[in-house]
Amino acid sequence: MASIGTGYDLSATTFSPDGRVFQVEYAQKAADNSGLTLGVCCKDGVVLAVEKILLSKMLLKESGRRVHLIDQHAILAVAGMGPDGRQLATRARQECEQYRNIFRAPMPGHLLAERIAGYVHVHSLYWHVRPFGCTVMIGALEEKQGPALYMIDPSGTFYRYYGCAAGKGKQGAKTGLEKLDFRQLSCDDALLELAKLINEAHDESKDKPYEMEMIWIKSDTGKASLVPPNLIETVRQRAEQIAREEEMAD
Amino acid sequence: MQLRIPSAAVKAQYVDPTQVVVDPVRHTTSPLVTGGSVVGIRCCDGVVIAADTLASYGSMARFQNLSRLVKVTDNCLLGGGGEISDFQEIQRLLENLITKDFCFNDEHTQSPRSVHQYLGRVLYAQRSRLNPLWNSLLVGGYTAGQSFLGMVDLYGTTFESEVLATGFGVLLGLPLLRKAYRPDLTVQEGIKVVEDVYRVLFYRDARSINRIQVATATEAGVTISEPYSLETKWDFKGFVNPRSPYDESTW
């Protein structure tokens, strides 16, 4: 799985003989090293969830955010290096502010995703900067397209998704996401589904305790917001309860 | 910066720097489309700020349905007179400020006092570069049981008071506001007072119209009324039969 790119992996400006840029691939490994990050595009909005591993008992919860509000209609979640993700969130905020200043309208999601993907990509073209070690998911609500979800990886590739996963345990999460019917799924139901997926991916014995961060935009309010902590706690407890019931049924 | 090169030098390949004429940098030194007075009064349960809906183009009543009152946050409102394009720029700056607060999502919003200070700093900075935002602004708000009313002018002067006005409102409105002010004045009474002020302004300020909006900031939040007209009385003897044009005392 890990191929050694001896000699061809020292800078982002070098291709290997088989056409790979190893620095970008290493950046992708950094992104895969984080807790599970999930995004779902529901019929009435977008929900993003992050499994934030708590590295120490001394940490105050709700600090070191990995979900960010970008504008009133856009949200962003980070998988991978937190500071790199924060920089992308800052850039996304600037893009949205500039768009509003010029056009007096919220920035369309596909345009925002394209700009951020371009920004991520440009950092893989030069020797004196390093690629971003994070995968970001952008959720946006717009008049014409409705709710939209995009995922951008460290190479600058981005696609629009119904549901996407990044970080540790993403393969299992992807299988779980494929079972959902996105045309029928509502944001409130999605909270529970995402909590279940994160709970499944998390191994109590091996991994440290985690905090779940969730952020959403719902079509009825039209405004992005962090999911309130008590609601996250409710869905998390429900998800853990369901997992226990399934275990006992086996 | 305009670089005007004399036509003879254009043909030459080398431009003699002593022959180059450069226009001095000019910023807006006089406003074009202007809003009139803004009037405000601090009440025990909130703040009332009023403005008419006119944007004048010199002596022409150009835009008669323009709102000069703006909701900044749920507990802060802004009224502006002076150059309307500069007022729109100020609105843009404040919207960006509020969006940044929204993205931070830490339950902190700009207090009316902070908005007042921010605008004072922006206007002072602009005037210090001899490129003023040509406005007179009233900032009002209600937070934590306290009313706030402040003013910022194009120089960046700021002050707070119980009664404030801009433009002609200072001359005609402030005496009425000061007379009516009581520490236990309510917002409903305050609205009556500012309506009275605007009646007088409509009679006497040549750059005004009889269509005003009244905004209030109370515990319930910020509301800006729909524009409405005031009842005016035109059958005063002095209006019906104005005295000789040579007699200038019309008061």
Short mmCIF file of C-alpha atoms in Angstrom, two decimals:
data_model
loop_
_atom_site.label_atom_id
_atom_site.label_comp_id
_atom_site.label_asym_id
_atom_site.label_seq_id
_atom_site.Cartn_x
_atom_site.Cartn_y
_atom_site.Cartn_z
CA MET A 1 0.00 0.00 0.00
CA ALA A 2 2.72 2.47 0.96
CA SER A 3 5.07 2.82 -1.95
CA ILE A 4 8.38 4.45 -1.31
CA GLY A 5 9.01 7.22 -3.78
CA THR A 6 12.71 7.42 -3.16
CA GLY A 7 14.13 10.50 -4.75
CA TYR A 8 10.87 11.54 -6.38
CA ASP A 9 9.11 12.55 -3.21
CA LEU A 10 11.22 15.45 -2.03
CA SER A 11 9.17 18.22 -3.58
CA ALA A 12 5.73 18.82 -4.97
CA THR A 13 7.28 19.87 -8.25
CA THR A 14 8.57 16.43 -9.13
CA PHE A 15 6.68 13.69 -10.91
CA SER A 16 7.71 10.09 -10.39
CA PRO A 17 8.33 7.88 -13.45
CA ASP A 18 4.87 6.36 -13.06
CA GLY A 19 3.23 9.77 -13.12
CA ARG A 20 2.59 10.39 -9.41
CA VAL A 21 3.28 13.41 -7.29
CA PHE A 22 4.30 11.82 -4.01
CA GLN A 23 4.08 14.95 -1.90
CA VAL A 24 0.40 15.24 -2.75
CA GLU A 25 -0.10 11.57 -1.91
CA TYR A 26 1.65 12.04 1.42
CA ALA A 27 -0.65 14.99 2.06
CA GLN A 28 -3.57 12.70 1.38
CA LYS A 29 -2.21 10.29 3.97
CA ALA A 30 -2.17 13.15 6.47
CA ALA A 31 -5.82 13.77 5.64
CA ASP A 32 -6.63 10.08 6.12
CA ASN A 33 -5.03 10.11 9.53
CA SER A 34 -7.77 12.09 11.20
CA GLY A 35 -11.01 11.06 12.82
CA LEU A 36 -13.94 10.18 10.60
CA THR A 37 -15.54 13.10 8.80
CA LEU A 38 -18.88 12.67 7.09
CA GLY A 39 -21.06 14.77 4.86
CA VAL A 40 -24.61 14.16 3.71
CA CYS A 41 -26.75 16.09 1.25
CA CYS A 42 -30.35 15.62 2.35
CA LYS A 43 -33.57 16.60 0.65
CA ASP A 44 -33.88 19.67 2.87
CA GLY A 45 -30.30 20.63 3.59
CA VAL A 46 -26.69 19.58 4.16
CA VAL A 47 -25.23 18.05 7.33
CA LEU A 48 -21.52 17.65 8.09
CA ALA A 49 -20.20 15.70 11.05
CA VAL A 50 -16.70 15.22 12.45
CA GLU A 51 -15.39 12.68 14.93
CA LYS A 52 -12.96 14.83 16.86
CA ILE A 53 -10.53 12.72 18.86
CA LEU A 54 -9.89 14.31 22.26
CA LEU A 55 -6.17 14.07 22.73
CA SER A 56 -6.20 14.90 26.40
CA LYS A 57 -8.59 15.00 29.33
CA MET A 58 -7.48 18.56 29.96
CA LEU A 59 -8.97 19.74 26.68
CA LEU A 60 -12.06 21.91 26.86
CA LYS A 61 -14.77 20.55 24.63
CA GLU A 62 -15.97 22.67 21.72
CA SER A 63 -12.50 24.18 21.28
CA GLY A 64 -10.30 23.33 18.33
CA ARG A 65 -13.27 23.38 15.96
CA ARG A 66 -13.17 21.27 12.85
CA VAL A 67 -16.49 22.51 11.51
CA HIS A 68 -16.69 26.09 10.35
CA LEU A 69 -19.36 28.53 9.26
CA ILE A 70 -18.27 30.14 6.03
CA ASP A 71 -21.20 32.44 5.33
CA GLN A 72 -24.88 32.37 6.16
CA HIS A 73 -25.40 29.78 3.42
CA ALA A 74 -22.15 27.77 3.49
CA ILE A 75 -20.39 25.41 5.90
CA LEU A 76 -17.08 23.57 5.89
CA ALA A 77 -15.75 20.51 7.72
CA VAL A 78 -12.10 19.47 7.96
CA ALA A 79 -10.56 16.00 7.84
CA GLY A 80 -6.83 16.02 8.49
CA MET A 81 -4.60 18.76 9.81
CA GLY A 82 -6.79 21.19 11.75
CA PRO A 83 -4.71 24.32 11.15
CA ASP A 84 -4.55 23.64 7.40
CA GLY A 85 -8.32 23.28 7.41
CA ARG A 86 -8.73 26.52 9.35
CA GLN A 87 -6.69 28.32 6.71
CA LEU A 88 -9.00 26.95 4.01
CA ALA A 89 -12.03 28.06 6.03
CA THR A 90 -10.55 31.57 6.28
CA ARG A 91 -9.94 31.61 2.55
CA ALA A 92 -13.49 30.41 1.88
CA ARG A 93 -14.85 33.22 4.08
CA GLN A 94 -12.83 35.77 2.15
CA GLU A 95 -14.10 34.37 -1.14
CA CYS A 96 -17.70 34.57 0.01
CA GLU A 97 -17.24 38.10 1.38
CA GLN A 98 -15.71 39.28 -1.87
CA TYR A 99 -18.45 37.66 -3.91
CA ARG A 100 -21.10 39.39 -1.78
CA ASN A 101 -19.31 42.74 -2.13
CA ILE A 102 -19.29 42.52 -5.89
CA PHE A 103 -22.58 40.75 -6.66
CA ARG A 104 -24.65 41.35 -3.50
CA ALA A 105 -25.68 37.71 -3.51
CA PRO A 106 -24.56 34.54 -1.68
CA MET A 107 -21.72 32.75 -3.47
CA PRO A 108 -22.98 29.66 -5.32
CA GLY A 109 -21.68 26.41 -3.83
CA HIS A 110 -20.09 25.09 -6.99
CA LEU A 111 -18.17 28.32 -7.46
CA LEU A 112 -16.94 28.32 -3.88
CA ALA A 113 -15.86 24.69 -4.18
CA GLU A 114 -14.06 25.46 -7.44
CA ARG A 115 -12.21 28.41 -5.90
CA ILE A 116 -11.13 26.48 -2.82
CA ALA A 117 -10.12 23.50 -4.95
CA GLY A 118 -8.05 25.86 -7.09
CA TYR A 119 -6.44 27.32 -3.98
CA VAL A 120 -5.61 23.83 -2.68
CA HIS A 121 -4.29 22.78 -6.07
CA VAL A 122 -2.04 25.80 -6.43
CA HIS A 123 -0.19 24.73 -3.30
CA SER A 124 0.85 21.56 -5.10
CA LEU A 125 2.56 23.44 -7.90
CA TYR A 126 5.41 25.14 -6.08
CA TRP A 127 8.45 23.97 -4.24
CA HIS A 128 8.36 26.65 -1.55
CA VAL A 129 4.92 25.79 -0.21
CA ARG A 130 3.58 22.45 0.88
CA PRO A 131 0.20 20.99 -0.05
CA PHE A 132 -2.65 21.23 2.47
CA GLY A 133 -2.75 18.13 4.64
CA CYS A 134 -6.52 18.03 4.83
CA THR A 135 -9.64 17.07 2.94
CA VAL A 136 -12.44 19.59 3.27
CA MET A 137 -16.14 19.18 2.73
CA ILE A 138 -18.16 22.19 1.73
CA GLY A 139 -21.91 22.34 2.14
CA ALA A 140 -23.91 25.11 0.56
CA LEU A 141 -27.51 26.07 0.04
CA GLU A 142 -28.47 28.08 -2.97
CA GLU A 143 -31.66 29.15 -4.67
CA LYS A 144 -31.26 27.29 -7.93
CA GLN A 145 -29.33 24.15 -6.99
CA GLY A 146 -30.78 23.66 -3.55
CA PRO A 147 -28.54 21.87 -1.02
CA ALA A 148 -25.13 20.84 -2.37
CA LEU A 149 -22.15 18.97 -0.92
CA TYR A 150 -18.60 19.04 -2.27
CA MET A 151 -15.43 17.29 -1.11
CA ILE A 152 -11.97 18.63 -1.96
CA ASP A 153 -8.87 16.50 -1.42
CA PRO A 154 -5.25 17.74 -1.11
CA SER A 155 -4.65 17.38 -4.83
CA GLY A 156 -7.38 19.91 -5.55
CA THR A 157 -9.73 17.33 -7.04
CA PHE A 158 -13.32 17.95 -6.10
CA TYR A 159 -16.64 16.36 -6.84
CA ARG A 160 -20.20 16.97 -5.83
CA TYR A 161 -21.58 14.21 -3.62
CA TYR A 162 -24.75 12.84 -2.14
CA GLY A 163 -22.68 11.56 0.75
CA CYS A 164 -18.97 11.44 1.40
CA ALA A 165 -16.54 10.29 4.02
CA ALA A 166 -12.90 11.02 4.87
CA GLY A 167 -10.48 10.04 7.59
CA LYS A 168 -10.07 6.78 9.50
CA GLY A 169 -12.81 4.27 8.83
CA LYS A 170 -14.01 6.00 5.68
CA GLN A 171 -14.38 2.74 3.75
CA GLY A 172 -16.86 1.34 6.25
CA ALA A 173 -18.61 4.69 6.46
CA LYS A 174 -18.95 4.88 2.68
CA THR A 175 -20.65 1.49 2.66
CA GLY A 176 -23.01 2.73 5.36
CA LEU A 177 -23.72 5.94 3.44
CA GLU A 178 -24.55 4.03 0.27
CA LYS A 179 -27.43 2.36 2.10
CA LEU A 180 -29.17 5.69 2.74
CA ASP A 181 -31.90 7.00 0.45
CA PHE A 182 -30.81 10.61 -0.04
CA ARG A 183 -33.98 11.61 -1.81
CA GLN A 184 -36.04 10.84 1.29
CA LEU A 185 -33.54 11.63 4.02
CA SER A 186 -34.23 14.71 6.09
CA CYS A 187 -31.59 16.65 8.02
CA ASP A 188 -32.98 15.57 11.37
CA ASP A 189 -32.80 11.89 10.35
CA ALA A 190 -29.33 12.44 8.92
CA LEU A 191 -28.06 13.53 12.35
CA LEU A 192 -28.89 10.12 13.77
CA GLU A 193 -27.50 8.25 10.75
CA LEU A 194 -24.20 10.11 10.96
CA ALA A 195 -23.99 9.57 14.70
CA LYS A 196 -24.50 5.83 14.12
CA LEU A 197 -21.77 5.70 11.48
CA ILE A 198 -19.29 7.55 13.67
CA ASN A 199 -20.14 5.34 16.60
CA GLU A 200 -19.56 2.21 14.51
CA ALA A 201 -16.23 3.47 13.18
CA HIS A 202 -14.98 4.38 16.62
CA ASP A 203 -13.23 1.57 18.47
CA GLU A 204 -13.63 2.07 22.22
CA SER A 205 -10.62 -0.06 23.15
CA LYS A 206 -8.13 1.30 20.66
CA ASP A 207 -9.04 4.95 20.12
CA LYS A 208 -9.16 7.81 22.58
CA PRO A 209 -12.52 9.31 23.53
CA TYR A 210 -14.07 11.56 20.92
CA GLU A 211 -16.35 14.54 20.64
CA MET A 212 -18.84 14.77 17.78
CA GLU A 213 -19.07 18.10 16.01
CA MET A 214 -21.94 18.68 13.65
CA ILE A 215 -22.95 21.58 11.47
CA TRP A 216 -25.85 22.00 9.09
CA ILE A 217 -27.83 24.24 6.76
CA LYS A 218 -31.53 23.58 6.54
CA SER A 219 -33.68 24.81 3.68
CA ASP A 220 -36.47 26.04 5.96
CA THR A 221 -34.30 28.50 7.87
CA GLY A 222 -31.90 28.99 4.97
CA LYS A 223 -29.22 29.77 7.54
CA ALA A 224 -26.17 27.76 8.46
CA SER A 225 -25.65 26.90 12.12
CA LEU A 226 -23.76 24.59 14.40
CA VAL A 227 -25.95 21.77 15.64
CA PRO A 228 -26.68 22.57 19.32
CA PRO A 229 -24.60 20.50 21.78
CA ASN A 230 -27.65 19.05 23.52
CA LEU A 231 -29.04 17.80 20.19
CA ILE A 232 -25.71 16.18 19.35
CA GLU A 233 -25.69 14.54 22.76
CA THR A 234 -29.22 13.22 22.19
CA VAL A 235 -28.42 11.64 18.82
CA ARG A 236 -25.13 10.26 20.09
CA GLN A 237 -26.81 8.55 23.03
CA ARG A 238 -29.53 7.21 20.73
CA ALA A 239 -26.89 5.90 18.32
CA GLU A 240 -24.99 4.19 21.13
CA GLN A 241 -28.22 2.72 22.42
CA ILE A 242 -29.12 1.34 18.97
CA ALA A 243 -25.63 -0.17 18.67
CA ARG A 244 -26.01 -1.85 22.06
CA GLU A 245 -29.43 -3.24 21.10
CA GLU A 246 -28.04 -4.63 17.85
CA GLU A 247 -25.18 -6.25 19.72
CA MET A 248 -27.53 -7.89 22.19
CA ALA A 249 -29.77 -9.10 19.38
CA ASP A 250 -26.83 -10.92 17.77
CA MET B 1 -3.34 59.53 -10.69
CA GLN B 2 -3.55 61.30 -14.02
CA LEU B 3 -0.34 61.50 -15.99
CA ARG B 4 -0.72 64.16 -18.64
CA ILE B 5 2.21 64.09 -21.07
CA PRO B 6 2.47 67.08 -23.43
CA SER B 7 1.78 65.92 -27.02
CA ALA B 8 5.24 66.83 -28.26
CA ALA B 9 6.81 64.37 -25.85
CA VAL B 10 4.55 61.49 -26.92
CA LYS B 11 6.40 61.23 -30.22
CA ALA B 12 9.76 61.17 -28.45
CA GLN B 13 10.96 57.88 -27.04
CA TYR B 14 12.29 59.44 -23.89
CA VAL B 15 9.92 61.40 -21.65
CA ASP B 16 11.61 64.26 -19.86
CA PRO B 17 10.40 64.01 -16.26
CA THR B 18 10.52 67.78 -15.87
CA GLN B 19 7.94 68.06 -18.66
CA VAL B 20 5.43 65.69 -17.08
CA VAL B 21 2.34 67.33 -15.58
CA VAL B 22 0.57 65.40 -12.88
CA ASP B 23 -2.86 66.30 -11.57
CA PRO B 24 -3.12 66.41 -7.82
CA VAL B 25 -4.98 63.46 -6.34
CA ARG B 26 -8.63 64.48 -5.91
CA HIS B 27 -11.13 62.74 -3.71
CA THR B 28 -14.81 63.51 -3.39
CA THR B 29 -14.96 66.97 -1.91
CA SER B 30 -18.66 67.60 -2.21
CA PRO B 31 -21.58 65.23 -1.93
CA LEU B 32 -23.90 64.63 -4.90
CA VAL B 33 -26.90 62.59 -3.77
CA THR B 34 -27.69 63.47 -0.19
CA GLY B 35 -29.98 62.38 2.57
CA GLY B 36 -31.39 64.94 4.98
CA SER B 37 -31.74 65.08 8.72
CA VAL B 38 -31.77 62.12 11.03
CA VAL B 39 -33.29 62.54 14.48
CA GLY B 40 -33.03 60.34 17.54
CA ILE B 41 -34.13 60.21 21.16
CA ARG B 42 -33.18 57.82 23.93
CA CYS B 43 -36.08 56.41 25.93
CA CYS B 44 -36.11 54.37 29.10
CA ASP B 45 -37.19 51.21 27.27
CA GLY B 46 -35.40 51.72 23.97
CA VAL B 47 -34.25 54.16 21.33
CA VAL B 48 -36.19 55.89 18.56
CA ILE B 49 -34.47 57.08 15.39
CA ALA B 50 -36.33 58.63 12.46
CA ALA B 51 -35.44 59.80 8.97
CA ASP B 52 -37.34 60.85 5.91
CA THR B 53 -37.16 58.81 2.73
CA LEU B 54 -35.70 61.45 0.45
CA ALA B 55 -32.39 61.48 -1.39
CA SER B 56 -31.85 64.90 -2.94
CA TYR B 57 -29.73 65.63 -5.98
CA GLY B 58 -28.81 69.16 -5.10
CA SER B 59 -32.07 71.02 -5.04
CA MET B 60 -33.93 68.22 -6.84
CA ALA B 61 -35.98 65.72 -4.86
CA ARG B 62 -34.49 62.82 -6.82
CA PHE B 63 -35.20 59.57 -4.95
CA GLN B 64 -38.28 59.78 -2.82
CA ASN B 65 -38.53 56.22 -1.57
CA LEU B 66 -35.12 55.53 -0.11
CA SER B 67 -34.66 54.02 3.33
CA ARG B 68 -32.00 55.82 5.35
CA LEU B 69 -32.54 53.60 8.38
CA VAL B 70 -30.75 50.28 8.58
CA LYS B 71 -30.88 47.36 10.98
CA VAL B 72 -27.32 46.42 11.87
CA THR B 73 -27.93 43.64 14.40
CA ASP B 74 -30.90 42.52 16.46
CA ASN B 75 -30.14 45.24 18.96
CA CYS B 76 -28.48 48.00 16.94
CA LEU B 77 -29.76 50.34 14.27
CA LEU B 78 -28.21 53.03 12.10
CA GLY B 79 -29.62 56.16 10.49
CA GLY B 80 -27.62 58.11 7.96
CA GLY B 81 -27.68 61.46 6.23
CA GLY B 82 -25.26 62.95 3.77
CA GLU B 83 -23.81 61.33 0.65
CA ILE B 84 -25.93 58.26 -0.06
CA SER B 85 -23.25 56.28 -1.90
CA ASP B 86 -20.98 56.66 1.14
CA PHE B 87 -23.86 55.54 3.35
CA GLN B 88 -24.23 52.45 1.17
CA GLU B 89 -20.52 51.78 1.54
CA ILE B 90 -20.91 52.03 5.32
CA GLN B 91 -23.78 49.54 5.12
CA ARG B 92 -21.50 47.16 3.18
CA LEU B 93 -18.73 47.49 5.79
CA LEU B 94 -21.19 46.77 8.59
CA GLU B 95 -22.67 43.77 6.77
CA ASN B 96 -19.17 42.31 6.39
CA LEU B 97 -18.54 42.93 10.10
CA ILE B 98 -21.74 41.16 11.08
CA THR B 99 -21.02 38.21 8.74
CA LYS B 100 -17.59 37.79 10.36
CA ASP B 101 -19.31 37.66 13.75
CA PHE B 102 -21.74 35.09 12.41
CA CYS B 103 -18.91 32.88 11.17
CA PHE B 104 -17.08 33.07 14.50
CA ASN B 105 -20.19 31.70 16.12
CA ASP B 106 -19.12 32.53 19.68
CA GLU B 107 -22.37 34.22 20.75
CA HIS B 108 -20.63 37.58 20.62
CA THR B 109 -22.24 40.25 18.49
CA GLN B 110 -21.23 43.85 18.09
CA SER B 111 -22.90 45.99 20.72
CA PRO B 112 -24.36 49.36 19.65
CA ARG B 113 -21.45 51.02 21.43
CA SER B 114 -18.98 48.92 19.43
CA VAL B 115 -20.69 49.73 16.15
CA HIS B 116 -20.58 53.41 17.09
CA GLN B 117 -16.88 53.23 17.89
CA TYR B 118 -16.13 51.23 14.74
CA LEU B 119 -17.87 53.79 12.53
CA GLY B 120 -16.10 56.61 14.36
CA ARG B 121 -12.73 54.96 13.63
CA VAL B 122 -13.56 54.32 9.97
CA LEU B 123 -14.79 57.86 9.36
CA TYR B 124 -11.84 59.38 11.18
CA ALA B 125 -9.39 57.29 9.18
CA GLN B 126 -11.00 58.34 5.93
CA ARG B 127 -11.02 62.01 6.81
CA SER B 128 -7.39 61.79 7.86
CA ARG B 129 -6.60 60.71 4.33
CA LEU B 130 -8.61 63.66 3.01
CA ASN B 131 -11.09 61.20 1.50
CA PRO B 132 -14.08 61.45 3.80
CA LEU B 133 -17.20 59.36 3.87
CA TRP B 134 -19.50 62.36 3.73
CA ASN B 135 -22.10 61.27 6.26
CA SER B 136 -23.74 62.14 9.55
CA LEU B 137 -24.77 58.95 11.27
CA LEU B 138 -26.91 58.16 14.27
CA VAL B 139 -26.30 54.81 15.95
CA GLY B 140 -28.92 53.57 18.39
CA GLY B 141 -29.50 50.36 20.27
CA TYR B 142 -30.78 48.55 23.32
CA THR B 143 -28.77 45.84 25.11
CA ALA B 144 -28.88 44.48 28.63
CA GLY B 145 -31.54 46.92 29.72
CA GLN B 146 -29.55 49.96 28.56
CA SER B 147 -30.39 52.30 25.70
CA PHE B 148 -27.61 53.75 23.60
CA LEU B 149 -27.72 56.69 21.18
CA GLY B 150 -24.60 58.05 19.52
CA MET B 151 -23.58 60.20 16.61
CA VAL B 152 -20.69 60.07 14.16
CA ASP B 153 -19.99 62.81 11.65
CA LEU B 154 -17.84 63.01 8.53
CA TYR B 155 -14.84 64.19 10.54
CA GLY B 156 -15.05 61.14 12.75
CA THR B 157 -16.33 63.10 15.74
CA THR B 158 -18.33 60.86 18.02
CA PHE B 159 -20.52 61.56 20.97
CA GLU B 160 -23.43 60.08 22.86
CA SER B 161 -26.42 61.91 24.17
CA GLU B 162 -30.05 61.48 25.16
CA VAL B 163 -31.20 63.49 22.15
CA LEU B 164 -29.37 63.80 18.86
CA ALA B 165 -30.01 65.08 15.38
CA THR B 166 -28.14 65.85 12.18
CA GLY B 167 -28.44 68.55 9.55
CA PHE B 168 -31.46 70.79 9.90
CA GLY B 169 -32.64 68.59 12.69
CA VAL B 170 -29.98 70.19 14.89
CA LEU B 171 -31.42 73.65 14.39
CA LEU B 172 -35.13 72.90 14.40
CA GLY B 173 -35.38 69.50 16.05
CA LEU B 174 -33.03 69.57 19.03
CA PRO B 175 -34.91 72.31 20.90
CA LEU B 176 -38.13 70.28 20.58
CA LEU B 177 -36.38 67.05 21.55
CA ARG B 178 -34.72 68.63 24.56
CA LYS B 179 -38.00 70.10 25.74
CA ALA B 180 -39.78 66.78 25.42
CA TYR B 181 -37.05 64.63 26.96
CA ARG B 182 -37.69 63.03 30.36
CA PRO B 183 -35.65 60.18 31.83
CA ASP B 184 -38.82 58.07 32.00
CA LEU B 185 -39.90 58.77 28.43
CA THR B 186 -41.23 55.65 26.72
CA VAL B 187 -40.63 54.57 23.14
CA GLN B 188 -44.28 55.23 22.22
CA GLU B 189 -44.00 58.80 23.51
CA GLY B 190 -40.63 59.14 21.78
CA ILE B 191 -42.21 58.27 18.45
CA LYS B 192 -44.73 61.10 18.92
CA VAL B 193 -41.88 63.51 19.67
CA VAL B 194 -39.85 62.63 16.56
CA GLU B 195 -42.99 62.83 14.41
CA ASP B 196 -43.50 66.34 15.71
CA VAL B 197 -39.90 67.19 14.84
CA TYR B 198 -40.33 65.88 11.32
CA ARG B 199 -43.50 67.89 10.90
CA VAL B 200 -41.53 71.03 11.64
CA LEU B 201 -38.71 69.88 9.38
CA PHE B 202 -41.13 69.34 6.53
CA TYR B 203 -42.53 72.85 7.01
CA ARG B 204 -39.15 74.52 7.11
CA ASP B 205 -36.36 72.36 5.60
CA ALA B 206 -36.39 72.86 1.85
CA ARG B 207 -34.62 69.51 1.29
CA SER B 208 -37.21 67.29 2.94
CA ILE B 209 -40.43 65.48 2.09
CA ASN B 210 -43.47 64.40 4.03
CA ARG B 211 -42.62 60.71 4.13
CA ILE B 212 -40.78 59.36 7.12
CA GLN B 213 -39.70 56.09 8.62
CA VAL B 214 -39.35 55.55 12.34
CA ALA B 215 -37.11 52.84 13.73
CA THR B 216 -37.04 51.57 17.29
CA ALA B 217 -34.59 49.40 19.20
CA THR B 218 -36.17 47.80 22.25
CA GLU B 219 -35.94 44.60 24.20
CA ALA B 220 -38.05 42.98 21.51
CA GLY B 221 -35.44 43.83 18.88
CA VAL B 222 -35.10 46.33 16.08
CA THR B 223 -38.08 47.34 13.96
CA ILE B 224 -38.12 49.80 11.10
CA SER B 225 -41.56 51.05 10.19
CA GLU B 226 -42.98 51.29 6.71
CA PRO B 227 -42.79 54.83 5.33
CA TYR B 228 -45.74 57.03 6.18
CA SER B 229 -46.83 60.64 5.85
CA LEU B 230 -47.56 63.06 8.64
CA GLU B 231 -50.62 65.24 9.03
CA THR B 232 -49.62 68.76 8.19
CA LYS B 233 -51.44 72.03 8.64
CA TRP B 234 -51.12 74.56 5.88
CA ASP B 235 -53.74 77.08 6.83
CA PHE B 236 -51.57 79.11 9.13
CA LYS B 237 -52.01 82.80 8.33
CA GLY B 238 -48.32 83.10 7.61
CA PHE B 239 -48.49 80.29 5.02
CA VAL B 240 -51.76 81.42 3.41
CA ASN B 241 -50.76 85.06 3.11
CA PRO B 242 -47.00 85.30 3.39
CA ARG B 243 -45.86 88.78 4.28
CA SER B 244 -44.03 91.08 1.92
CA PRO B 245 -40.99 89.43 0.29
CA TYR B 246 -38.91 92.34 1.59
CA ASP B 247 -39.72 91.38 5.14
CA GLU B 248 -37.38 88.45 5.85
CA SER B 249 -38.68 87.54 9.27
CA THR B 250 -40.82 84.54 8.52
CA TRP B 251 -40.60 83.03 11.97
#
